[in-house]
Amino acid sequence: MIIRNLAIVAFLASPIALSLGSLYSALANPGLVKSAVVAWVLVALALVIVGLNLYVAFVRPALYARRHGGSLQGYARVSGLPVVASIFVTLAVMLAWGQIWITCASLLVLFSDTGGVVCLLAVLSRDASFWRDHA
């Protein structure tokens, strides 16, 4: 069970580890500059997805409650695009390894995405039933 939990945490933390490794590489080798056009496109798409996920998670329910007298009764919850932004920034970091601005943008995306791996790890860390052995 411990191995399963460690594997899950490692999988969820891998985009963060890649971004931090790229940041270290950028700081250690400042002369290494790669063309990052495709990476910027992926980061821009990831930011659009983060905006959608934030809208779905916070703005949409608030607008519904405002229109219905503060009540969420009858509100249909919808899912944004979970994990897609994390995949995009992971690819961007791998394409533009050592590019400091790509790395900073990817960390911003990873930590602000409500449908990403960081949010999933935070939610799972509070759910004791997920970590228990159900055998």
Short mmCIF file of N, CA and C in Angstrom, two decimals:
data_model
loop_
_atom_site.label_atom_id
_atom_site.label_comp_id
_atom_site.label_asym_id
_atom_site.label_seq_id
_atom_site.Cartn_x
_atom_site.Cartn_y
_atom_site.Cartn_z
N MET A 1 0.82 -1.20 0.00
CA MET A 1 0.00 0.00 0.00
C MET A 1 0.87 1.26 0.00
N ILE A 2 1.94 1.25 0.75
CA ILE A 2 2.83 2.41 0.80
C ILE A 2 3.44 2.65 -0.57
N ILE A 3 3.81 1.58 -1.24
CA ILE A 3 4.41 1.72 -2.58
C ILE A 3 3.40 2.32 -3.54
N ARG A 4 2.14 1.88 -3.46
CA ARG A 4 1.09 2.44 -4.33
C ARG A 4 0.93 3.93 -4.08
N ASN A 5 0.89 4.32 -2.82
CA ASN A 5 0.71 5.73 -2.49
C ASN A 5 1.90 6.57 -2.94
N LEU A 6 3.11 6.05 -2.78
CA LEU A 6 4.28 6.78 -3.24
C LEU A 6 4.31 6.90 -4.76
N ALA A 7 3.87 5.85 -5.45
CA ALA A 7 3.82 5.90 -6.91
C ALA A 7 2.81 6.94 -7.38
N ILE A 8 1.68 7.02 -6.71
CA ILE A 8 0.66 8.02 -7.07
C ILE A 8 1.18 9.43 -6.85
N VAL A 9 1.81 9.66 -5.72
CA VAL A 9 2.37 10.99 -5.42
C VAL A 9 3.45 11.35 -6.43
N ALA A 10 4.31 10.39 -6.76
CA ALA A 10 5.37 10.65 -7.74
C ALA A 10 4.80 10.99 -9.11
N PHE A 11 3.75 10.28 -9.53
CA PHE A 11 3.12 10.55 -10.82
C PHE A 11 2.50 11.94 -10.83
N LEU A 12 1.82 12.30 -9.75
CA LEU A 12 1.17 13.59 -9.70
C LEU A 12 2.16 14.74 -9.59
N ALA A 13 3.30 14.49 -8.98
CA ALA A 13 4.29 15.55 -8.80
C ALA A 13 5.26 15.67 -9.98
N SER A 14 5.19 14.76 -10.94
CA SER A 14 6.17 14.76 -12.02
C SER A 14 6.18 16.04 -12.87
N PRO A 15 5.04 16.65 -13.21
CA PRO A 15 5.13 17.92 -13.96
C PRO A 15 5.82 19.01 -13.16
N ILE A 16 5.62 19.03 -11.86
CA ILE A 16 6.29 20.02 -11.02
C ILE A 16 7.79 19.74 -11.00
N ALA A 17 8.16 18.47 -10.85
CA ALA A 17 9.57 18.11 -10.83
C ALA A 17 10.25 18.46 -12.16
N LEU A 18 9.57 18.22 -13.27
CA LEU A 18 10.13 18.60 -14.58
C LEU A 18 10.34 20.10 -14.67
N SER A 19 9.36 20.86 -14.23
CA SER A 19 9.47 22.32 -14.28
C SER A 19 10.60 22.82 -13.39
N LEU A 20 10.71 22.26 -12.20
CA LEU A 20 11.79 22.68 -11.31
C LEU A 20 13.15 22.26 -11.86
N GLY A 21 13.23 21.09 -12.50
CA GLY A 21 14.48 20.68 -13.14
C GLY A 21 14.86 21.60 -14.28
N SER A 22 13.88 22.02 -15.05
CA SER A 22 14.14 22.96 -16.14
C SER A 22 14.59 24.31 -15.60
N LEU A 23 13.98 24.75 -14.50
CA LEU A 23 14.37 26.02 -13.88
C LEU A 23 15.82 25.93 -13.40
N TYR A 24 16.18 24.82 -12.76
CA TYR A 24 17.56 24.63 -12.31
C TYR A 24 18.51 24.65 -13.50
N SER A 25 18.14 23.98 -14.58
CA SER A 25 18.97 23.96 -15.78
C SER A 25 19.14 25.35 -16.36
N ALA A 26 18.08 26.14 -16.35
CA ALA A 26 18.15 27.51 -16.88
C ALA A 26 19.06 28.38 -16.02
N LEU A 27 18.99 28.19 -14.71
CA LEU A 27 19.83 28.99 -13.82
C LEU A 27 21.29 28.52 -13.85
N ALA A 28 21.51 27.23 -14.03
CA ALA A 28 22.86 26.70 -14.06
C ALA A 28 23.57 26.96 -15.38
N ASN A 29 22.81 27.02 -16.48
CA ASN A 29 23.38 27.24 -17.82
C ASN A 29 22.65 28.39 -18.49
N PRO A 30 22.92 29.63 -18.06
CA PRO A 30 22.17 30.76 -18.63
C PRO A 30 22.41 31.00 -20.11
N GLY A 31 23.49 30.50 -20.69
CA GLY A 31 23.78 30.71 -22.10
C GLY A 31 23.01 29.77 -23.02
N LEU A 32 22.41 28.74 -22.46
CA LEU A 32 21.69 27.75 -23.26
C LEU A 32 20.29 28.27 -23.56
N VAL A 33 20.07 28.70 -24.78
CA VAL A 33 18.76 29.23 -25.18
C VAL A 33 18.24 28.41 -26.35
N LYS A 34 17.03 27.92 -26.21
CA LYS A 34 16.41 27.15 -27.28
C LYS A 34 15.25 27.93 -27.86
N SER A 35 14.92 27.66 -29.10
CA SER A 35 13.74 28.24 -29.71
C SER A 35 12.52 27.64 -29.04
N ALA A 36 11.60 28.48 -28.63
CA ALA A 36 10.48 27.99 -27.82
C ALA A 36 9.12 28.40 -28.36
N VAL A 37 8.98 28.53 -29.66
CA VAL A 37 7.72 28.97 -30.25
C VAL A 37 6.60 27.96 -29.96
N VAL A 38 6.85 26.71 -30.22
CA VAL A 38 5.83 25.68 -29.98
C VAL A 38 5.52 25.59 -28.49
N ALA A 39 6.54 25.72 -27.66
CA ALA A 39 6.33 25.68 -26.21
C ALA A 39 5.44 26.83 -25.76
N TRP A 40 5.65 28.02 -26.32
CA TRP A 40 4.80 29.16 -25.96
C TRP A 40 3.36 28.94 -26.40
N VAL A 41 3.18 28.31 -27.55
CA VAL A 41 1.82 28.00 -28.00
C VAL A 41 1.15 27.03 -27.02
N LEU A 42 1.89 26.02 -26.58
CA LEU A 42 1.34 25.07 -25.61
C LEU A 42 1.03 25.74 -24.28
N VAL A 43 1.90 26.65 -23.84
CA VAL A 43 1.64 27.38 -22.58
C VAL A 43 0.41 28.27 -22.74
N ALA A 44 0.27 28.92 -23.90
CA ALA A 44 -0.90 29.78 -24.13
C ALA A 44 -2.18 28.95 -24.12
N LEU A 45 -2.16 27.78 -24.76
CA LEU A 45 -3.33 26.90 -24.72
C LEU A 45 -3.62 26.44 -23.29
N ALA A 46 -2.57 26.14 -22.54
CA ALA A 46 -2.75 25.73 -21.15
C ALA A 46 -3.37 26.86 -20.33
N LEU A 47 -2.95 28.10 -20.58
CA LEU A 47 -3.53 29.24 -19.85
C LEU A 47 -5.00 29.43 -20.18
N VAL A 48 -5.38 29.19 -21.43
CA VAL A 48 -6.80 29.26 -21.81
C VAL A 48 -7.59 28.19 -21.06
N ILE A 49 -7.03 26.99 -20.98
CA ILE A 49 -7.70 25.91 -20.26
C ILE A 49 -7.79 26.22 -18.77
N VAL A 50 -6.75 26.80 -18.21
CA VAL A 50 -6.79 27.21 -16.79
C VAL A 50 -7.89 28.24 -16.58
N GLY A 51 -8.02 29.18 -17.51
CA GLY A 51 -9.10 30.17 -17.41
C GLY A 51 -10.47 29.50 -17.44
N LEU A 52 -10.64 28.53 -18.33
CA LEU A 52 -11.89 27.79 -18.39
C LEU A 52 -12.15 27.04 -17.09
N ASN A 53 -11.13 26.36 -16.56
CA ASN A 53 -11.30 25.61 -15.31
C ASN A 53 -11.62 26.54 -14.13
N LEU A 54 -10.97 27.69 -14.08
CA LEU A 54 -11.28 28.66 -13.01
C LEU A 54 -12.69 29.20 -13.15
N TYR A 55 -13.12 29.46 -14.39
CA TYR A 55 -14.48 29.92 -14.62
C TYR A 55 -15.49 28.88 -14.15
N VAL A 56 -15.27 27.63 -14.54
CA VAL A 56 -16.20 26.56 -14.19
C VAL A 56 -16.21 26.31 -12.68
N ALA A 57 -15.06 26.45 -12.04
CA ALA A 57 -14.98 26.15 -10.61
C ALA A 57 -15.50 27.28 -9.73
N PHE A 58 -15.28 28.54 -10.12
CA PHE A 58 -15.60 29.64 -9.21
C PHE A 58 -16.61 30.65 -9.76
N VAL A 59 -16.41 31.10 -10.99
CA VAL A 59 -17.26 32.17 -11.54
C VAL A 59 -18.66 31.66 -11.86
N ARG A 60 -18.75 30.54 -12.54
CA ARG A 60 -20.06 30.01 -12.95
C ARG A 60 -20.98 29.75 -11.76
N PRO A 61 -20.51 29.07 -10.69
CA PRO A 61 -21.40 28.87 -9.54
C PRO A 61 -21.80 30.19 -8.87
N ALA A 62 -20.88 31.15 -8.81
CA ALA A 62 -21.21 32.44 -8.20
C ALA A 62 -22.26 33.18 -9.02
N LEU A 63 -22.14 33.14 -10.34
CA LEU A 63 -23.15 33.78 -11.20
C LEU A 63 -24.51 33.12 -11.05
N TYR A 64 -24.52 31.79 -10.96
CA TYR A 64 -25.78 31.07 -10.79
C TYR A 64 -26.43 31.44 -9.46
N ALA A 65 -25.62 31.45 -8.40
CA ALA A 65 -26.15 31.79 -7.08
C ALA A 65 -26.67 33.22 -7.06
N ARG A 66 -25.99 34.11 -7.73
CA ARG A 66 -26.42 35.52 -7.77
C ARG A 66 -27.77 35.65 -8.47
N ARG A 67 -27.96 34.89 -9.55
CA ARG A 67 -29.22 34.94 -10.30
C ARG A 67 -30.37 34.24 -9.59
N HIS A 68 -30.04 33.34 -8.66
CA HIS A 68 -31.08 32.56 -7.99
C HIS A 68 -31.14 32.85 -6.49
N GLY A 69 -30.92 34.08 -6.13
CA GLY A 69 -31.08 34.50 -4.75
C GLY A 69 -30.10 33.89 -3.77
N GLY A 70 -28.90 33.62 -4.19
CA GLY A 70 -27.87 33.08 -3.31
C GLY A 70 -27.91 31.57 -3.14
N SER A 71 -28.79 30.89 -3.83
CA SER A 71 -28.93 29.45 -3.68
C SER A 71 -28.31 28.72 -4.88
N LEU A 72 -27.70 27.58 -4.58
CA LEU A 72 -27.17 26.73 -5.64
C LEU A 72 -28.08 25.53 -5.90
N GLN A 73 -29.29 25.60 -5.37
CA GLN A 73 -30.27 24.53 -5.59
C GLN A 73 -30.59 24.46 -7.08
N GLY A 74 -30.45 23.27 -7.64
CA GLY A 74 -30.72 23.07 -9.06
C GLY A 74 -29.53 23.34 -9.95
N TYR A 75 -28.41 23.71 -9.37
CA TYR A 75 -27.21 24.00 -10.15
C TYR A 75 -26.60 22.71 -10.67
N ALA A 76 -26.33 22.64 -11.94
CA ALA A 76 -25.71 21.46 -12.55
C ALA A 76 -24.20 21.69 -12.63
N ARG A 77 -23.46 20.94 -11.85
CA ARG A 77 -22.01 21.07 -11.85
C ARG A 77 -21.45 20.44 -13.13
N VAL A 78 -20.46 21.10 -13.67
CA VAL A 78 -19.80 20.58 -14.87
C VAL A 78 -18.30 20.53 -14.61
N SER A 79 -17.64 19.70 -15.37
CA SER A 79 -16.20 19.57 -15.25
C SER A 79 -15.54 20.39 -16.35
N GLY A 80 -14.42 20.98 -16.02
CA GLY A 80 -13.65 21.70 -17.02
C GLY A 80 -12.88 20.70 -17.86
N LEU A 81 -11.63 20.95 -18.06
CA LEU A 81 -10.76 20.03 -18.79
C LEU A 81 -9.65 19.58 -17.84
N PRO A 82 -9.92 18.55 -17.03
CA PRO A 82 -8.93 18.15 -16.04
C PRO A 82 -7.66 17.59 -16.68
N VAL A 83 -6.54 17.94 -16.14
CA VAL A 83 -5.20 17.44 -16.45
C VAL A 83 -4.69 17.89 -17.84
N VAL A 84 -5.51 18.42 -18.68
CA VAL A 84 -5.08 18.80 -20.04
C VAL A 84 -4.03 19.91 -19.98
N ALA A 85 -4.25 20.92 -19.16
CA ALA A 85 -3.27 22.01 -19.04
C ALA A 85 -1.95 21.48 -18.49
N SER A 86 -2.02 20.55 -17.55
CA SER A 86 -0.78 19.96 -17.00
C SER A 86 -0.01 19.22 -18.08
N ILE A 87 -0.71 18.52 -18.93
CA ILE A 87 -0.05 17.80 -20.03
C ILE A 87 0.59 18.79 -21.00
N PHE A 88 -0.12 19.86 -21.32
CA PHE A 88 0.42 20.87 -22.24
C PHE A 88 1.69 21.51 -21.70
N VAL A 89 1.69 21.90 -20.42
CA VAL A 89 2.89 22.56 -19.89
C VAL A 89 4.02 21.56 -19.69
N THR A 90 3.70 20.31 -19.43
CA THR A 90 4.76 19.29 -19.35
C THR A 90 5.45 19.14 -20.70
N LEU A 91 4.66 19.09 -21.76
CA LEU A 91 5.23 19.03 -23.10
C LEU A 91 6.03 20.30 -23.42
N ALA A 92 5.51 21.45 -23.02
CA ALA A 92 6.20 22.71 -23.27
C ALA A 92 7.56 22.74 -22.57
N VAL A 93 7.60 22.28 -21.33
CA VAL A 93 8.87 22.27 -20.60
C VAL A 93 9.86 21.31 -21.26
N MET A 94 9.38 20.17 -21.71
CA MET A 94 10.28 19.22 -22.37
C MET A 94 10.78 19.75 -23.71
N LEU A 95 9.94 20.49 -24.42
CA LEU A 95 10.37 21.07 -25.70
C LEU A 95 11.36 22.22 -25.53
N ALA A 96 11.18 22.99 -24.48
CA ALA A 96 12.03 24.16 -24.27
C ALA A 96 12.79 24.03 -22.95
N TRP A 97 13.45 22.90 -22.78
CA TRP A 97 14.17 22.62 -21.54
C TRP A 97 15.20 23.72 -21.27
N GLY A 98 15.17 24.25 -20.07
CA GLY A 98 16.12 25.29 -19.67
C GLY A 98 15.69 26.70 -20.03
N GLN A 99 14.55 26.87 -20.62
CA GLN A 99 14.01 28.19 -20.97
C GLN A 99 13.29 28.73 -19.74
N ILE A 100 13.86 29.73 -19.09
CA ILE A 100 13.38 30.16 -17.77
C ILE A 100 11.96 30.70 -17.81
N TRP A 101 11.58 31.43 -18.85
CA TRP A 101 10.24 32.01 -18.88
C TRP A 101 9.17 30.94 -19.14
N ILE A 102 9.50 29.95 -19.93
CA ILE A 102 8.58 28.82 -20.12
C ILE A 102 8.39 28.09 -18.80
N THR A 103 9.49 27.89 -18.09
CA THR A 103 9.42 27.21 -16.81
C THR A 103 8.58 27.97 -15.81
N CYS A 104 8.78 29.28 -15.72
CA CYS A 104 7.98 30.10 -14.79
C CYS A 104 6.50 30.08 -15.17
N ALA A 105 6.22 30.17 -16.45
CA ALA A 105 4.83 30.12 -16.91
C ALA A 105 4.21 28.75 -16.62
N SER A 106 5.00 27.70 -16.78
CA SER A 106 4.47 26.36 -16.51
C SER A 106 4.16 26.18 -15.03
N LEU A 107 5.01 26.70 -14.16
CA LEU A 107 4.73 26.62 -12.72
C LEU A 107 3.49 27.42 -12.36
N LEU A 108 3.31 28.58 -12.99
CA LEU A 108 2.09 29.37 -12.78
C LEU A 108 0.86 28.58 -13.18
N VAL A 109 0.91 27.93 -14.34
CA VAL A 109 -0.21 27.11 -14.81
C VAL A 109 -0.46 25.96 -13.86
N LEU A 110 0.59 25.26 -13.48
CA LEU A 110 0.43 24.08 -12.63
C LEU A 110 -0.19 24.41 -11.28
N PHE A 111 0.21 25.55 -10.69
CA PHE A 111 -0.29 25.89 -9.37
C PHE A 111 -1.62 26.63 -9.40
N SER A 112 -2.04 27.12 -10.55
CA SER A 112 -3.32 27.85 -10.60
C SER A 112 -4.45 27.04 -11.24
N ASP A 113 -4.15 25.89 -11.81
CA ASP A 113 -5.16 25.10 -12.50
C ASP A 113 -5.97 24.29 -11.50
N THR A 114 -7.28 24.55 -11.45
CA THR A 114 -8.15 23.80 -10.54
C THR A 114 -8.43 22.39 -11.04
N GLY A 115 -8.08 22.09 -12.27
CA GLY A 115 -8.27 20.75 -12.80
C GLY A 115 -6.96 20.03 -13.02
N GLY A 116 -5.88 20.56 -12.43
CA GLY A 116 -4.56 20.00 -12.66
C GLY A 116 -4.09 19.06 -11.58
N VAL A 117 -2.87 18.59 -11.76
CA VAL A 117 -2.33 17.59 -10.85
C VAL A 117 -2.05 18.14 -9.46
N VAL A 118 -1.70 19.41 -9.34
CA VAL A 118 -1.46 19.99 -8.01
C VAL A 118 -2.74 20.05 -7.22
N CYS A 119 -3.82 20.48 -7.85
CA CYS A 119 -5.12 20.52 -7.18
C CYS A 119 -5.59 19.11 -6.84
N LEU A 120 -5.37 18.17 -7.73
CA LEU A 120 -5.74 16.79 -7.46
C LEU A 120 -4.97 16.24 -6.27
N LEU A 121 -3.68 16.52 -6.21
CA LEU A 121 -2.86 16.07 -5.09
C LEU A 121 -3.34 16.71 -3.79
N ALA A 122 -3.71 17.98 -3.83
CA ALA A 122 -4.22 18.66 -2.63
C ALA A 122 -5.54 18.05 -2.16
N VAL A 123 -6.43 17.75 -3.10
CA VAL A 123 -7.71 17.14 -2.75
C VAL A 123 -7.51 15.74 -2.20
N LEU A 124 -6.65 14.95 -2.85
CA LEU A 124 -6.41 13.59 -2.39
C LEU A 124 -5.70 13.55 -1.04
N SER A 125 -4.87 14.54 -0.76
CA SER A 125 -4.17 14.54 0.52
C SER A 125 -5.13 14.73 1.69
N ARG A 126 -6.28 15.33 1.44
CA ARG A 126 -7.28 15.51 2.50
C ARG A 126 -8.29 14.38 2.58
N ASP A 127 -8.27 13.48 1.60
CA ASP A 127 -9.24 12.38 1.57
C ASP A 127 -8.63 11.11 2.15
N ALA A 128 -8.92 10.83 3.42
CA ALA A 128 -8.32 9.69 4.11
C ALA A 128 -8.73 8.36 3.48
N SER A 129 -9.94 8.28 2.92
CA SER A 129 -10.39 7.02 2.33
C SER A 129 -9.56 6.62 1.11
N PHE A 130 -8.98 7.57 0.42
CA PHE A 130 -8.17 7.26 -0.75
C PHE A 130 -6.88 6.55 -0.37
N TRP A 131 -6.32 6.91 0.77
CA TRP A 131 -5.03 6.39 1.18
C TRP A 131 -5.14 5.08 1.98
N ARG A 132 -6.32 4.71 2.42
CA ARG A 132 -6.49 3.46 3.19
C ARG A 132 -6.50 2.26 2.26
N ASP A 133 -6.07 1.14 2.79
CA ASP A 133 -6.11 -0.11 2.03
C ASP A 133 -7.51 -0.70 2.16
N HIS A 134 -8.17 -0.99 1.05
CA HIS A 134 -9.55 -1.47 1.05
C HIS A 134 -9.63 -2.97 0.86
N ALA A 135 -8.60 -3.69 1.23
CA ALA A 135 -8.59 -5.16 1.02
C ALA A 135 -9.38 -5.90 2.02
#
